[in-house]
Amino acid sequence: MSEALAAGLAHPSASVRQLVLEGLSRRPLAARLPIEELARADVEAPVRTAALRALRGQPEALATVQRAVDDPDPAVSAAARVTLVSLASPHTFADGSALLPLLDESDPGLIAEALEALGPGAGAVIVDRLRELLLTTRPLALRRQALRTAARLRLPLLLGPVLTLLDDPSLAPEAAASLSSWESAPHVLEQLLSHPDGAVRERTARLLAHGVQGGRRPGLDRVRLLALLDRELADVYRLYGILAGLAHDDGTPDWQIEPSFAFLAGEVERRILQARTRVLHLLAVVGDARSMRGVAFGLRRTSVAVDAKVAELLEMVLDASLARKVVPLFDRLSLRERTETARRLEVFDEQSLLDPLQALLALDDPHLTGCAAVTYGERFADRFATVYE
């Protein structure tokens, strides 16, 4: 052992001893015996914790680690338990599977220590448990630890749950910050823009838009962007078709929604607003500064006056082929006029007008299906008895 290392381990400052031990835990062990002594006898719990971490993968230290499990300090005991796992199952410790029993414990401190021990070799075997910790009602500090672990490991299957946290006020700032670590895999984000769950697509589009606006990533390839926009636009116009169908299927075949169908129609309109938001975020990904100013204005609030202003701005900054598809979403149009626009764009589903209930179920949206069951009542039960049950 070098003199410098020996001096560091014997330094009178606990913070220096801890720093040296943390460095050793990331390198081949060069001073096992002095480290064992610190694990057994140092008066500072953080130093004993760091010493036990540095002993992982060192079977000769087994007796010391076993004694440390009974340490009165819970953090030291947790570090000892994790180190014991590393000594008993070194191969499965590396991929994380040996740590699963500890991740299932009820002690937040032990779970946090196990999360900290997950290294670059951890794989898909731990994804389900990490997802559960991210989206659980566990203590906030533990969820933050799980979020830091997810960002460190950058497993593609964890990106969706991290995006979900953008809507959690208590974790949204940390989630947004952690997503910068995923920049090495931008294709994963682009794949999520095609996710069947509209909420996932919205969060992803928002993340990409913020990255473009902040100068952290280039705009999306235009061909790719147009394909994604076409999908979102088709979704919006499909929903408008269902809305038109409801107006004809509510007992009065016209273009107005009757009070008995107002609840269901309102939920469909909410989906339309969500899809419009995704369209605006995707427009921001274009990277054009003028477009982004109009988009930012549109995302601040929603009203008839704001929609009209957004429509005007977008008509000025978008090329004609794109504007003819996007601008009508924000123009003040009647339901009949929106239907005519969809037909003109060749994205209108006539079956939505003729059978809006079937079209609603085809969306495979559990919430809208439930709303439709409430609104249609016996008519729904007669046609879709299995779903109704």
Short mmCIF file of C-alpha atoms in Angstrom, two decimals:
data_model
loop_
_atom_site.label_atom_id
_atom_site.label_comp_id
_atom_site.label_asym_id
_atom_site.label_seq_id
_atom_site.Cartn_x
_atom_site.Cartn_y
_atom_site.Cartn_z
CA MET A 1 0.00 0.00 0.00
CA SER A 2 1.39 3.44 -0.90
CA GLU A 3 2.29 5.93 1.83
CA ALA A 4 -0.25 8.39 0.45
CA LEU A 5 -3.02 5.82 0.64
CA ALA A 6 -2.03 4.79 4.16
CA ALA A 7 -1.99 8.42 5.21
CA GLY A 8 -5.42 8.97 3.71
CA LEU A 9 -6.95 6.03 5.54
CA ALA A 10 -5.42 7.20 8.81
CA HIS A 11 -6.25 10.88 8.32
CA PRO A 12 -7.76 12.58 11.39
CA SER A 13 -10.60 14.02 9.31
CA ALA A 14 -13.52 11.61 8.86
CA SER A 15 -14.45 13.25 5.55
CA VAL A 16 -10.97 12.55 4.16
CA ARG A 17 -11.06 8.91 5.30
CA GLN A 18 -14.50 8.55 3.73
CA LEU A 19 -13.34 10.13 0.45
CA VAL A 20 -10.36 7.76 0.19
CA LEU A 21 -12.61 4.76 0.89
CA GLU A 22 -15.12 5.84 -1.75
CA GLY A 23 -12.29 6.03 -4.25
CA LEU A 24 -11.09 2.56 -3.29
CA SER A 25 -14.57 1.09 -3.72
CA ARG A 26 -14.31 1.90 -7.43
CA ARG A 27 -10.84 0.38 -7.87
CA PRO A 28 -9.10 -2.96 -7.22
CA LEU A 29 -8.59 -3.21 -3.50
CA ALA A 30 -5.07 -2.33 -2.42
CA ALA A 31 -5.41 -2.08 1.36
CA ARG A 32 -7.86 -4.65 2.69
CA LEU A 33 -6.59 -4.92 6.27
CA PRO A 34 -6.59 -1.19 7.09
CA ILE A 35 -10.03 -0.91 5.50
CA GLU A 36 -11.33 -3.81 7.59
CA GLU A 37 -10.05 -2.02 10.67
CA LEU A 38 -12.00 1.10 9.70
CA ALA A 39 -15.12 -0.99 9.09
CA ARG A 40 -14.80 -2.50 12.57
CA ALA A 41 -13.66 0.38 14.70
CA ASP A 42 -13.97 3.83 13.13
CA VAL A 43 -16.04 6.10 15.35
CA GLU A 44 -17.79 7.76 12.39
CA ALA A 45 -20.69 5.80 10.85
CA PRO A 46 -20.20 7.26 7.32
CA VAL A 47 -16.59 6.03 7.40
CA ARG A 48 -17.64 2.53 8.49
CA THR A 49 -20.25 2.55 5.71
CA ALA A 50 -17.69 3.57 3.08
CA ALA A 51 -15.26 0.93 4.34
CA LEU A 52 -17.84 -1.82 4.00
CA ARG A 53 -18.62 -0.71 0.45
CA ALA A 54 -14.91 -0.86 -0.37
CA LEU A 55 -14.82 -4.48 0.82
CA ARG A 56 -17.32 -5.70 -1.77
CA GLY A 57 -15.91 -8.56 -3.79
CA GLN A 58 -13.29 -9.32 -1.11
CA PRO A 59 -14.18 -12.76 0.37
CA GLU A 60 -11.31 -12.54 2.87
CA ALA A 61 -13.27 -9.80 4.66
CA LEU A 62 -16.32 -12.00 5.25
CA ALA A 63 -16.01 -12.18 9.05
CA THR A 64 -15.71 -8.40 9.37
CA VAL A 65 -18.71 -7.84 7.14
CA GLN A 66 -20.83 -10.38 9.01
CA ARG A 67 -20.15 -8.63 12.32
CA ALA A 68 -21.05 -5.27 10.78
CA VAL A 69 -24.58 -6.48 10.00
CA ASP A 70 -25.33 -5.95 13.71
CA ASP A 71 -23.90 -2.41 13.75
CA PRO A 72 -26.25 -0.08 15.68
CA ASP A 73 -26.20 2.44 12.85
CA PRO A 74 -28.81 1.43 10.21
CA ALA A 75 -26.77 2.82 7.30
CA VAL A 76 -23.73 0.76 8.32
CA SER A 77 -25.86 -2.35 8.77
CA ALA A 78 -27.44 -1.83 5.33
CA ALA A 79 -24.01 -1.45 3.70
CA ALA A 80 -22.90 -4.67 5.39
CA ARG A 81 -25.94 -6.60 4.16
CA VAL A 82 -25.35 -5.47 0.57
CA THR A 83 -21.65 -6.34 0.83
CA LEU A 84 -22.56 -9.81 2.11
CA VAL A 85 -24.61 -10.35 -1.05
CA SER A 86 -21.61 -9.32 -3.16
CA LEU A 87 -19.46 -11.90 -1.37
CA ALA A 88 -22.02 -14.71 -1.58
CA SER A 89 -23.09 -14.19 -5.20
CA PRO A 90 -20.47 -12.15 -7.09
CA HIS A 91 -21.74 -13.00 -10.58
CA THR A 92 -25.43 -12.31 -9.98
CA PHE A 93 -24.47 -9.29 -7.89
CA ALA A 94 -22.99 -7.76 -11.04
CA ASP A 95 -26.21 -8.04 -13.09
CA GLY A 96 -28.37 -6.97 -10.15
CA SER A 97 -30.39 -10.16 -9.76
CA ALA A 98 -28.78 -11.01 -6.41
CA LEU A 99 -29.96 -7.64 -5.08
CA LEU A 100 -33.63 -8.22 -5.90
CA PRO A 101 -34.47 -9.65 -2.44
CA LEU A 102 -33.02 -6.51 -0.82
CA LEU A 103 -34.95 -4.28 -3.23
CA ASP A 104 -38.10 -6.03 -2.02
CA GLU A 105 -37.41 -5.24 1.63
CA SER A 106 -39.55 -2.76 3.58
CA ASP A 107 -36.59 -0.78 4.95
CA PRO A 108 -36.08 2.34 2.75
CA GLY A 109 -32.46 2.64 3.88
CA LEU A 110 -31.63 -0.90 2.82
CA ILE A 111 -33.38 -0.43 -0.53
CA ALA A 112 -31.45 2.81 -1.10
CA GLU A 113 -28.15 1.05 -0.35
CA ALA A 114 -29.02 -1.75 -2.79
CA LEU A 115 -29.92 0.82 -5.45
CA GLU A 116 -26.59 2.55 -4.93
CA ALA A 117 -24.81 -0.78 -5.42
CA LEU A 118 -26.33 -1.43 -8.85
CA GLY A 119 -23.54 -1.05 -11.37
CA PRO A 120 -23.13 -0.81 -15.15
CA GLY A 121 -23.62 -4.57 -15.49
CA ALA A 122 -27.19 -4.38 -14.17
CA GLY A 123 -29.69 -5.45 -16.80
CA ALA A 124 -33.32 -6.07 -17.62
CA VAL A 125 -33.78 -8.32 -14.58
CA ILE A 126 -34.10 -5.26 -12.32
CA VAL A 127 -36.33 -3.16 -14.59
CA ASP A 128 -39.66 -4.19 -13.08
CA ARG A 129 -38.52 -3.47 -9.54
CA LEU A 130 -37.05 -0.10 -10.46
CA ARG A 131 -40.21 0.83 -12.35
CA GLU A 132 -42.26 -0.02 -9.27
CA LEU A 133 -40.02 2.11 -7.06
CA LEU A 134 -40.22 5.06 -9.45
CA LEU A 135 -44.02 5.01 -9.61
CA THR A 136 -44.72 3.90 -6.04
CA THR A 137 -46.07 5.75 -3.01
CA ARG A 138 -42.82 5.04 -1.18
CA PRO A 139 -41.00 7.90 0.61
CA LEU A 140 -39.97 10.68 -1.74
CA ALA A 141 -36.27 10.30 -0.86
CA LEU A 142 -36.35 6.66 -1.95
CA ARG A 143 -38.07 7.52 -5.23
CA ARG A 144 -35.40 10.15 -5.87
CA GLN A 145 -32.75 7.49 -5.29
CA ALA A 146 -34.52 5.19 -7.75
CA LEU A 147 -34.64 8.04 -10.28
CA ARG A 148 -30.91 8.70 -9.90
CA THR A 149 -30.26 4.98 -10.35
CA ALA A 150 -32.39 4.85 -13.51
CA ALA A 151 -30.53 7.85 -14.94
CA ARG A 152 -27.19 6.25 -14.10
CA LEU A 153 -28.02 2.88 -15.65
CA ARG A 154 -29.84 4.31 -18.69
CA LEU A 155 -31.74 1.11 -19.43
CA PRO A 156 -34.11 1.83 -22.36
CA LEU A 157 -37.01 0.04 -20.65
CA LEU A 158 -36.87 2.58 -17.81
CA LEU A 159 -37.23 5.63 -20.02
CA GLY A 160 -41.02 5.41 -20.14
CA PRO A 161 -41.44 5.44 -16.32
CA VAL A 162 -38.99 8.35 -16.04
CA LEU A 163 -41.02 10.29 -18.60
CA THR A 164 -44.13 9.59 -16.53
CA LEU A 165 -42.52 11.43 -13.62
CA LEU A 166 -42.59 14.65 -15.64
CA ASP A 167 -46.22 14.91 -14.52
CA ASP A 168 -45.38 14.38 -10.85
CA PRO A 169 -44.86 17.83 -9.24
CA SER A 170 -42.64 16.40 -6.51
CA LEU A 171 -40.22 14.75 -8.96
CA ALA A 172 -40.69 16.57 -12.28
CA PRO A 173 -37.57 18.81 -11.94
CA GLU A 174 -35.33 15.85 -11.11
CA ALA A 175 -36.92 13.74 -13.85
CA ALA A 176 -36.37 16.47 -16.45
CA ALA A 177 -32.77 16.93 -15.33
CA SER A 178 -32.07 13.20 -15.32
CA LEU A 179 -33.33 12.80 -18.87
CA SER A 180 -30.31 14.73 -20.12
CA SER A 181 -28.30 11.59 -19.36
CA TRP A 182 -30.29 9.72 -22.00
CA GLU A 183 -28.99 11.92 -24.82
CA SER A 184 -26.63 9.15 -25.91
CA ALA A 185 -29.69 7.17 -27.01
CA PRO A 186 -31.89 9.68 -28.87
CA HIS A 187 -33.39 6.90 -30.97
CA VAL A 188 -35.12 5.64 -27.83
CA LEU A 189 -36.89 8.98 -27.44
CA GLU A 190 -37.92 8.94 -31.07
CA GLN A 191 -39.34 5.44 -30.68
CA LEU A 192 -41.44 6.69 -27.79
CA LEU A 193 -43.00 9.27 -30.10
CA SER A 194 -44.73 6.29 -31.73
CA HIS A 195 -45.84 4.78 -28.41
CA PRO A 196 -49.53 3.72 -28.40
CA ASP A 197 -50.13 5.66 -25.18
CA GLY A 198 -50.84 9.28 -26.06
CA ALA A 199 -49.62 10.45 -22.65
CA VAL A 200 -46.19 8.89 -23.28
CA ARG A 201 -46.04 10.51 -26.72
CA GLU A 202 -46.94 13.88 -25.20
CA ARG A 203 -44.24 13.67 -22.53
CA THR A 204 -41.66 12.60 -25.11
CA ALA A 205 -42.61 15.38 -27.51
CA ARG A 206 -42.38 17.87 -24.66
CA LEU A 207 -38.93 16.60 -23.70
CA LEU A 208 -37.66 16.79 -27.27
CA ALA A 209 -39.15 20.25 -27.72
CA HIS A 210 -37.43 21.52 -24.57
CA GLY A 211 -34.16 20.01 -25.77
CA VAL A 212 -34.42 21.79 -29.11
CA GLN A 213 -35.40 25.09 -27.54
CA GLY A 214 -32.56 24.83 -25.02
CA GLY A 215 -30.03 24.11 -27.76
CA ARG A 216 -29.19 20.70 -26.28
CA ARG A 217 -30.21 18.71 -29.36
CA PRO A 218 -30.91 19.38 -33.06
CA GLY A 219 -34.39 19.43 -34.51
CA LEU A 220 -35.88 16.14 -35.61
CA ASP A 221 -35.41 15.03 -39.20
CA ARG A 222 -38.17 16.68 -41.22
CA VAL A 223 -39.33 13.47 -42.91
CA ARG A 224 -39.60 11.79 -39.51
CA LEU A 225 -41.34 14.83 -38.07
CA LEU A 226 -43.97 14.91 -40.80
CA ALA A 227 -44.73 11.22 -40.33
CA LEU A 228 -45.22 11.74 -36.59
CA LEU A 229 -47.32 14.83 -37.17
CA ASP A 230 -49.51 12.97 -39.64
CA ARG A 231 -50.22 10.36 -36.97
CA GLU A 232 -51.21 12.96 -34.40
CA LEU A 233 -53.29 14.91 -36.91
CA ALA A 234 -55.09 11.74 -37.94
CA ASP A 235 -55.86 11.08 -34.27
CA VAL A 236 -57.31 14.57 -33.82
CA TYR A 237 -59.50 14.37 -36.90
CA ARG A 238 -60.62 10.86 -35.93
CA LEU A 239 -61.76 12.26 -32.59
CA TYR A 240 -63.58 15.09 -34.34
CA GLY A 241 -65.33 12.45 -36.45
CA ILE A 242 -66.43 10.67 -33.28
CA LEU A 243 -67.64 13.97 -31.85
CA ALA A 244 -69.67 14.58 -35.00
CA GLY A 245 -71.05 11.05 -34.74
CA LEU A 246 -72.12 11.66 -31.14
CA ALA A 247 -73.95 14.80 -32.23
CA HIS A 248 -75.92 12.66 -34.69
CA ASP A 249 -76.39 9.74 -32.28
CA ASP A 250 -77.67 11.62 -29.23
CA GLY A 251 -81.33 11.46 -30.19
CA THR A 252 -81.27 14.56 -32.36
CA PRO A 253 -79.35 14.00 -35.63
CA ASP A 254 -77.76 17.42 -36.03
CA TRP A 255 -74.39 19.08 -35.34
CA GLN A 256 -75.10 19.99 -31.71
CA ILE A 257 -74.39 17.86 -28.63
CA GLU A 258 -77.47 17.20 -26.50
CA PRO A 259 -77.13 17.52 -22.67
CA SER A 260 -77.43 13.76 -22.18
CA PHE A 261 -74.24 13.28 -24.24
CA ALA A 262 -72.38 16.34 -22.92
CA PHE A 263 -70.25 14.35 -20.45
CA LEU A 264 -68.97 11.89 -23.06
CA ALA A 265 -68.46 14.64 -25.64
CA GLY A 266 -66.50 16.65 -23.08
CA GLU A 267 -64.14 13.73 -22.45
CA VAL A 268 -63.59 13.32 -26.20
CA GLU A 269 -62.83 17.05 -26.41
CA ARG A 270 -60.25 16.61 -23.64
CA ARG A 271 -58.52 14.00 -25.76
CA ILE A 272 -58.60 16.43 -28.68
CA LEU A 273 -56.92 19.13 -26.59
CA GLN A 274 -54.24 16.64 -25.50
CA ALA A 275 -53.59 15.63 -29.11
CA ARG A 276 -53.38 19.30 -30.15
CA THR A 277 -50.77 19.83 -27.45
CA ARG A 278 -48.71 16.97 -28.89
CA VAL A 279 -48.98 18.60 -32.31
CA LEU A 280 -47.66 21.88 -30.89
CA HIS A 281 -44.75 20.16 -29.15
CA LEU A 282 -43.82 18.36 -32.37
CA LEU A 283 -43.89 21.65 -34.26
CA ALA A 284 -41.42 22.99 -31.71
CA VAL A 285 -39.09 20.10 -32.54
CA VAL A 286 -38.73 21.54 -36.04
CA GLY A 287 -36.30 23.93 -34.42
CA ASP A 288 -37.46 27.03 -36.30
CA ALA A 289 -37.37 30.00 -33.91
CA ARG A 290 -40.46 31.65 -35.34
CA SER A 291 -42.46 28.46 -35.12
CA MET A 292 -41.41 27.98 -31.53
CA ARG A 293 -42.60 31.45 -30.53
CA GLY A 294 -46.06 30.64 -31.84
CA VAL A 295 -46.00 27.24 -30.19
CA ALA A 296 -44.92 28.64 -26.82
CA PHE A 297 -47.79 31.12 -26.97
CA GLY A 298 -50.28 28.35 -27.71
CA LEU A 299 -49.09 26.17 -24.84
CA ARG A 300 -49.48 28.88 -22.19
CA ARG A 301 -53.27 28.81 -22.12
CA THR A 302 -56.27 27.62 -24.13
CA SER A 303 -59.17 29.85 -25.15
CA VAL A 304 -60.98 30.85 -28.32
CA ALA A 305 -58.95 34.06 -28.57
CA VAL A 306 -55.64 32.28 -28.00
CA ASP A 307 -56.54 29.57 -30.51
CA ALA A 308 -57.27 32.23 -33.12
CA LYS A 309 -53.92 33.90 -32.47
CA VAL A 310 -52.07 30.57 -32.65
CA ALA A 311 -53.81 29.77 -35.94
CA GLU A 312 -52.72 33.14 -37.32
CA LEU A 313 -49.11 32.69 -36.19
CA LEU A 314 -48.86 29.15 -37.50
CA GLU A 315 -50.31 30.13 -40.85
CA MET A 316 -47.54 32.71 -41.18
CA VAL A 317 -44.62 30.48 -40.19
CA LEU A 318 -45.55 27.03 -41.55
CA ASP A 319 -45.20 26.05 -45.17
CA ALA A 320 -48.48 25.74 -47.04
CA SER A 321 -48.63 21.93 -47.07
CA LEU A 322 -48.23 21.75 -43.31
CA ALA A 323 -50.37 24.77 -42.52
CA ARG A 324 -53.40 23.35 -44.34
CA LYS A 325 -53.35 20.38 -41.96
CA VAL A 326 -52.45 22.13 -38.71
CA VAL A 327 -54.13 25.54 -38.81
CA PRO A 328 -57.73 24.21 -38.94
CA LEU A 329 -57.16 22.61 -35.54
CA PHE A 330 -56.95 26.10 -34.03
CA ASP A 331 -59.31 28.03 -36.29
CA ARG A 332 -62.72 28.82 -34.84
CA LEU A 333 -64.77 26.29 -36.82
CA SER A 334 -68.07 24.57 -36.24
CA LEU A 335 -68.22 20.81 -35.90
CA ARG A 336 -69.67 20.60 -39.40
CA GLU A 337 -66.80 22.70 -40.76
CA ARG A 338 -64.21 20.54 -39.00
CA THR A 339 -65.80 17.46 -40.54
CA GLU A 340 -65.62 19.06 -43.98
CA THR A 341 -61.97 19.95 -43.38
CA ALA A 342 -61.15 16.35 -42.42
CA ARG A 343 -62.87 15.11 -45.57
CA ARG A 344 -60.93 17.58 -47.66
CA LEU A 345 -57.68 16.35 -46.11
CA GLU A 346 -58.82 12.75 -46.72
CA VAL A 347 -58.41 11.82 -43.05
CA PHE A 348 -62.09 11.59 -42.12
CA ASP A 349 -63.45 8.21 -41.07
CA GLU A 350 -67.06 8.07 -42.29
CA GLN A 351 -67.73 5.14 -39.97
CA SER A 352 -67.08 7.45 -37.00
CA LEU A 353 -70.03 9.53 -38.12
CA LEU A 354 -72.25 6.51 -38.74
CA ASP A 355 -71.28 4.50 -35.63
CA PRO A 356 -69.44 6.64 -33.06
CA LEU A 357 -69.82 4.03 -30.32
CA GLN A 358 -67.94 1.40 -32.34
CA ALA A 359 -65.33 4.03 -33.23
CA LEU A 360 -64.89 4.90 -29.56
CA LEU A 361 -64.26 1.29 -28.60
CA ALA A 362 -61.79 0.94 -31.47
CA LEU A 363 -59.63 3.61 -29.78
CA ASP A 364 -58.88 1.06 -27.03
CA ASP A 365 -59.05 3.84 -24.44
CA PRO A 366 -60.39 2.40 -21.16
CA HIS A 367 -61.43 5.80 -19.85
CA LEU A 368 -63.44 6.73 -22.94
CA THR A 369 -64.93 3.24 -23.05
CA GLY A 370 -66.14 3.67 -19.47
CA CYS A 371 -67.57 7.10 -20.26
CA ALA A 372 -69.37 5.65 -23.29
CA ALA A 373 -70.83 2.83 -21.17
CA VAL A 374 -72.22 5.38 -18.70
CA THR A 375 -73.63 7.60 -21.44
CA TYR A 376 -75.16 4.92 -23.67
CA GLY A 377 -76.35 2.69 -20.84
CA GLU A 378 -78.55 -0.13 -22.16
CA ARG A 379 -77.63 0.61 -25.76
CA PHE A 380 -73.99 -0.08 -24.86
CA ALA A 381 -74.87 -3.20 -22.84
CA ASP A 382 -76.97 -4.66 -25.65
CA ARG A 383 -74.22 -4.28 -28.26
CA PHE A 384 -71.12 -4.92 -26.15
CA ALA A 385 -72.27 -7.11 -23.29
CA THR A 386 -68.81 -8.58 -22.67
CA VAL A 387 -67.17 -5.16 -22.47
CA TYR A 388 -70.02 -3.79 -20.34
CA GLU A 389 -69.51 -6.50 -17.73
#
